[in-house]
Amino acid sequence: MTESIRLAKQVADQMTCSRREAEIYIEGGWVQVDGAVIEEAGYRVTPEQTVALLPQATLAPAVPVTVLLHKPAGIAVTDAAAALQLIDQTQRIEDDRSGIVFLKRHLTGMELVTPLESEASGLLVFTQDWQIKRKLLEDAARVEQEYIVEVAGDIAAGGLALLNHGLSWNGKPLPPIKVSRQNETRLRFAMKSPDRGLIAHMCAKVDLRIVSMRRIRIGRVPMAILPIGKWRYLLGYERF
């Protein structure tokens, strides 16, 4: 029976590096066994298998990633654990231009920073990057979000103006909000850090009922053509 050894030992011996450096290469997704990326340092390999270090391999610290997901309506996503169910390689869009290789470690420390009501669809952001967390959590009151809301009913007289300014929420006047008509049944809301249920409350105040709601932009990052249920990595030049 052929004896197997830990992948980290094989890489260290083959690449003439320390065991810890070998583990960093493996955890970074830079090591292939028989052409497949293996991320577990304890993976067992035999002498017959081909172990290779990718040409672009580096010992530099792993760069935190951010994922954009088009959440389907009717799915409750309340914490980062949902990423494990909704973010996997099979649901990644084919034309993701980030050049990032999907790794299991990308789901470690992933935090949902833009919750969305279960009834709504649209853009969600999961991130490992503390700078993005701070931007979308601590500075949420300054980051505009855009929603397309399908409504039913006849809007009250002066209702559109009232939606823009004049309503209250939890006993306090709402600040000016940008609301415009897309067509007879569709409204566009551009607002900062809306509370759960706020848009439905506003619509009800002008005799409208929400049929569907979709978030299409957070800050300067649009959902664009991201299909329902699909995800991609945030590109290096994109900023919220």
GROMACS .gro file of C-alpha atoms in nm:
model
  240
    1MET     CA    1   0.000   0.000   0.000
    2THR     CA    2   0.140   0.340  -0.102
    3GLU     CA    3   0.205   0.565   0.197
    4SER     CA    4   0.047   0.911   0.189
    5ILE     CA    5   0.174   1.228   0.351
    6ARG     CA    6   0.023   1.564   0.445
    7LEU     CA    7   0.005   1.808   0.157
    8ALA     CA    8   0.184   2.075   0.362
    9LYS     CA    9   0.486   1.845   0.404
   10GLN     CA   10   0.490   1.760   0.035
   11VAL     CA   11   0.479   2.128  -0.065
   12ALA     CA   12   0.750   2.220   0.188
   13ASP     CA   13   0.980   1.946   0.059
   14GLN     CA   14   0.904   2.009  -0.307
   15MET     CA   15   0.927   2.389  -0.297
   16THR     CA   16   1.209   2.404  -0.038
   17CYS     CA   17   1.013   2.625   0.197
   18SER     CA   18   0.908   2.609   0.561
   19ARG     CA   19   0.604   2.411   0.670
   20ARG     CA   20   0.425   2.732   0.766
   21GLU     CA   21   0.496   2.886   0.425
   22ALA     CA   22   0.358   2.570   0.265
   23GLU     CA   23   0.040   2.606   0.470
   24ILE     CA   24   0.004   2.970   0.361
   25TYR     CA   25   0.034   2.868  -0.004
   26ILE     CA   26  -0.227   2.598   0.044
   27GLU     CA   27  -0.472   2.816   0.240
   28GLY     CA   28  -0.433   3.086  -0.023
   29GLY     CA   29  -0.552   2.853  -0.298
   30TRP     CA   30  -0.215   2.843  -0.472
   31VAL     CA   31  -0.161   2.465  -0.464
   32GLN     CA   32  -0.307   2.210  -0.703
   33VAL     CA   33  -0.316   1.833  -0.668
   34ASP     CA   34  -0.372   1.657  -1.000
   35GLY     CA   35  -0.497   1.988  -1.143
   36ALA     CA   36  -0.749   2.068  -0.868
   37VAL     CA   37  -0.699   2.340  -0.608
   38ILE     CA   38  -0.674   2.197  -0.255
   39GLU     CA   39  -0.710   2.432   0.041
   40GLU     CA   40  -0.654   2.189   0.331
   41ALA     CA   41  -0.297   2.163   0.460
   42GLY     CA   42  -0.379   1.822   0.608
   43TYR     CA   43  -0.498   1.675   0.278
   44ARG     CA   44  -0.318   1.345   0.212
   45VAL     CA   45  -0.125   1.291  -0.112
   46THR     CA   46   0.066   0.995  -0.252
   47PRO     CA   47   0.389   0.996  -0.457
   48GLU     CA   48   0.187   0.915  -0.771
   49GLN     CA   49  -0.006   1.241  -0.748
   50THR     CA   50   0.109   1.565  -0.909
   51VAL     CA   51   0.148   1.858  -0.670
   52ALA     CA   52   0.202   2.199  -0.828
   53LEU     CA   53   0.238   2.556  -0.704
   54LEU     CA   54   0.057   2.807  -0.927
   55PRO     CA   55   0.288   3.059  -1.100
   56GLN     CA   56   0.124   3.360  -0.933
   57ALA     CA   57   0.156   3.211  -0.583
   58THR     CA   58   0.240   3.457  -0.308
   59LEU     CA   59   0.297   3.453   0.066
   60ALA     CA   60   0.130   3.794   0.100
   61PRO     CA   61  -0.165   3.805   0.344
   62ALA     CA   62  -0.497   3.706   0.193
   63VAL     CA   63  -0.696   4.001   0.060
   64PRO     CA   64  -1.046   4.025   0.215
   65VAL     CA   65  -1.326   3.982  -0.036
   66THR     CA   66  -1.669   4.135  -0.081
   67VAL     CA   67  -1.960   3.958  -0.251
   68LEU     CA   68  -2.263   4.111  -0.423
   69LEU     CA   69  -2.571   3.887  -0.430
   70HIS     CA   70  -2.910   3.930  -0.598
   71LYS     CA   71  -3.139   3.792  -0.328
   72PRO     CA   72  -3.464   3.634  -0.446
   73ALA     CA   73  -3.787   3.753  -0.287
   74GLY     CA   74  -3.930   3.531  -0.014
   75ILE     CA   75  -3.595   3.418   0.126
   76ALA     CA   76  -3.507   3.533   0.475
   77VAL     CA   77  -3.142   3.638   0.499
   78THR     CA   78  -3.073   3.783   0.840
   79ASP     CA   79  -2.710   3.699   0.915
   80ALA     CA   80  -2.382   3.597   0.757
   81ALA     CA   81  -2.457   3.227   0.800
   82ALA     CA   82  -2.689   3.264   0.503
   83ALA     CA   83  -2.380   3.318   0.287
   84LEU     CA   84  -2.295   2.951   0.329
   85GLN     CA   85  -2.626   2.861   0.164
   86LEU     CA   86  -2.648   3.132  -0.101
   87ILE     CA   87  -2.283   3.181  -0.200
   88ASP     CA   88  -2.119   2.888  -0.373
   89GLN     CA   89  -1.932   2.842  -0.697
   90THR     CA   90  -2.234   2.703  -0.884
   91GLN     CA   91  -2.427   3.030  -0.834
   92ARG     CA   92  -2.144   3.264  -0.935
   93ILE     CA   93  -2.204   3.448  -1.261
   94GLU     CA   94  -1.994   3.323  -1.552
   95ASP     CA   95  -1.869   3.667  -1.652
   96ASP     CA   96  -1.738   3.770  -1.308
   97ARG     CA   97  -1.452   4.003  -1.411
   98SER     CA   98  -1.278   4.010  -1.071
   99GLY     CA   99  -1.030   3.736  -1.158
  100ILE     CA  100  -1.067   3.601  -0.803
  101VAL     CA  101  -1.054   3.225  -0.753
  102PHE     CA  102  -1.338   3.111  -0.527
  103LEU     CA  103  -1.200   2.966  -0.202
  104LYS     CA  104  -1.364   2.820   0.106
  105ARG     CA  105  -1.186   3.077   0.322
  106HIS     CA  106  -1.387   3.350   0.150
  107LEU     CA  107  -1.684   3.239   0.361
  108THR     CA  108  -1.488   3.268   0.686
  109GLY     CA  109  -1.557   3.591   0.871
  110MET     CA  110  -1.805   3.694   0.604
  111GLU     CA  111  -2.056   3.947   0.738
  112LEU     CA  112  -2.389   4.056   0.594
  113VAL     CA  113  -2.378   4.435   0.610
  114THR     CA  114  -2.691   4.524   0.413
  115PRO     CA  115  -2.994   4.326   0.542
  116LEU     CA  116  -3.306   4.317   0.327
  117GLU     CA  117  -3.664   4.231   0.414
  118SER     CA  118  -3.752   3.870   0.331
  119GLU     CA  119  -4.035   3.980   0.101
  120ALA     CA  120  -3.799   4.200  -0.101
  121SER     CA  121  -3.549   4.101  -0.367
  122GLY     CA  122  -3.234   4.277  -0.471
  123LEU     CA  123  -2.879   4.365  -0.385
  124LEU     CA  124  -2.710   4.223  -0.074
  125VAL     CA  125  -2.349   4.281   0.032
  126PHE     CA  126  -2.141   4.026   0.224
  127THR     CA  127  -1.787   4.126   0.316
  128GLN     CA  128  -1.470   4.037   0.505
  129ASP     CA  129  -1.332   4.389   0.459
  130TRP     CA  130  -1.345   4.603   0.775
  131GLN     CA  131  -1.336   4.924   0.569
  132ILE     CA  132  -1.649   4.826   0.380
  133LYS     CA  133  -1.814   4.712   0.704
  134ARG     CA  134  -1.747   5.054   0.854
  135LYS     CA  135  -1.876   5.233   0.544
  136LEU     CA  136  -2.201   5.038   0.525
  137LEU     CA  137  -2.267   5.001   0.899
  138GLU     CA  138  -2.127   5.301   1.084
  139ASP     CA  139  -2.182   5.543   0.793
  140ALA     CA  140  -2.514   5.389   0.682
  141ALA     CA  141  -2.700   5.716   0.735
  142ARG     CA  142  -2.491   5.870   0.454
  143VAL     CA  143  -2.516   5.586   0.202
  144GLU     CA  144  -2.810   5.615  -0.036
  145GLN     CA  145  -3.003   5.305  -0.139
  146GLU     CA  146  -3.230   5.280  -0.441
  147TYR     CA  147  -3.545   5.067  -0.464
  148ILE     CA  148  -3.793   4.993  -0.740
  149VAL     CA  149  -4.135   4.933  -0.585
  150GLU     CA  150  -4.430   4.785  -0.771
  151VAL     CA  151  -4.754   4.914  -0.620
  152ALA     CA  152  -5.128   4.862  -0.648
  153GLY     CA  153  -5.409   5.106  -0.581
  154ASP     CA  154  -5.483   5.467  -0.666
  155ILE     CA  155  -5.243   5.709  -0.506
  156ALA     CA  156  -5.403   5.975  -0.285
  157ALA     CA  157  -5.423   6.331  -0.412
  158GLY     CA  158  -5.084   6.494  -0.363
  159GLY     CA  159  -4.946   6.155  -0.264
  160LEU     CA  160  -4.623   6.175  -0.464
  161ALA     CA  161  -4.530   6.506  -0.304
  162LEU     CA  162  -4.615   6.362   0.036
  163LEU     CA  163  -4.387   6.063  -0.025
  164ASN     CA  164  -4.102   6.301  -0.100
  165HIS     CA  165  -4.153   6.503   0.218
  166GLY     CA  166  -4.423   6.528   0.481
  167LEU     CA  167  -4.465   6.180   0.632
  168SER     CA  168  -4.367   6.058   0.977
  169TRP     CA  169  -4.221   5.732   1.107
  170ASN     CA  170  -4.232   5.618   1.468
  171GLY     CA  171  -4.364   5.956   1.570
  172LYS     CA  172  -4.085   6.155   1.401
  173PRO     CA  173  -4.092   6.349   1.073
  174LEU     CA  174  -3.904   6.179   0.792
  175PRO     CA  175  -3.628   6.373   0.614
  176PRO     CA  176  -3.678   6.455   0.245
  177ILE     CA  177  -3.675   6.138   0.033
  178LYS     CA  178  -3.644   6.115  -0.345
  179VAL     CA  179  -3.949   5.935  -0.481
  180SER     CA  180  -4.046   5.939  -0.848
  181ARG     CA  181  -4.276   5.751  -1.081
  182GLN     CA  182  -4.129   5.497  -1.325
  183ASN     CA  183  -4.472   5.426  -1.473
  184GLU     CA  184  -4.832   5.390  -1.355
  185THR     CA  185  -4.755   5.105  -1.116
  186ARG     CA  186  -4.387   5.150  -1.035
  187LEU     CA  187  -4.215   5.393  -0.800
  188ARG     CA  188  -3.847   5.465  -0.749
  189PHE     CA  189  -3.731   5.536  -0.391
  190ALA     CA  190  -3.383   5.676  -0.321
  191MET     CA  191  -3.323   5.699   0.053
  192LYS     CA  192  -3.062   5.649   0.321
  193SER     CA  193  -3.066   5.356   0.564
  194PRO     CA  194  -3.441   5.277   0.548
  195ASP     CA  195  -3.582   5.088   0.846
  196ARG     CA  196  -3.759   4.758   0.794
  197GLY     CA  197  -4.120   4.827   0.694
  198LEU     CA  198  -4.064   5.197   0.624
  199ILE     CA  199  -4.138   5.188   0.251
  200ALA     CA  200  -4.455   4.983   0.307
  201HIS     CA  201  -4.562   5.234   0.575
  202MET     CA  202  -4.504   5.526   0.339
  203CYS     CA  203  -4.700   5.363   0.059
  204ALA     CA  204  -4.991   5.283   0.288
  205LYS     CA  205  -5.007   5.648   0.394
  206VAL     CA  206  -5.089   5.745   0.034
  207ASP     CA  207  -5.332   5.457  -0.027
  208LEU     CA  208  -5.088   5.228  -0.208
  209ARG     CA  209  -5.008   4.863  -0.145
  210ILE     CA  210  -4.671   4.708  -0.225
  211VAL     CA  211  -4.679   4.422  -0.475
  212SER     CA  212  -4.302   4.376  -0.496
  213MET     CA  213  -3.989   4.560  -0.393
  214ARG     CA  214  -3.635   4.534  -0.533
  215ARG     CA  215  -3.317   4.709  -0.416
  216ILE     CA  216  -3.108   4.796  -0.720
  217ARG     CA  217  -2.828   5.012  -0.578
  218ILE     CA  218  -2.629   5.068  -0.259
  219GLY     CA  219  -2.422   5.384  -0.263
  220ARG     CA  220  -2.241   5.397  -0.596
  221VAL     CA  221  -2.263   5.022  -0.661
  222PRO     CA  222  -2.559   4.910  -0.876
  223MET     CA  223  -2.693   4.558  -0.901
  224ALA     CA  224  -2.702   4.608  -1.280
  225ILE     CA  225  -2.754   4.281  -1.471
  226LEU     CA  226  -2.682   4.043  -1.182
  227PRO     CA  227  -2.948   3.767  -1.223
  228ILE     CA  228  -3.173   3.657  -0.938
  229GLY     CA  229  -2.995   3.415  -0.706
  230LYS     CA  230  -2.652   3.484  -0.860
  231TRP     CA  231  -2.348   3.656  -0.710
  232ARG     CA  232  -2.014   3.808  -0.802
  233TYR     CA  233  -1.712   3.957  -0.631
  234LEU     CA  234  -1.687   4.334  -0.586
  235LEU     CA  235  -1.440   4.467  -0.843
  236GLY     CA  236  -1.127   4.647  -0.728
  237TYR     CA  237  -1.235   4.987  -0.859
  238GLU     CA  238  -1.592   4.977  -0.724
  239ARG     CA  239  -1.666   5.198  -0.424
  240PHE     CA  240  -1.981   5.230  -0.217
   0.00000   0.00000   0.00000
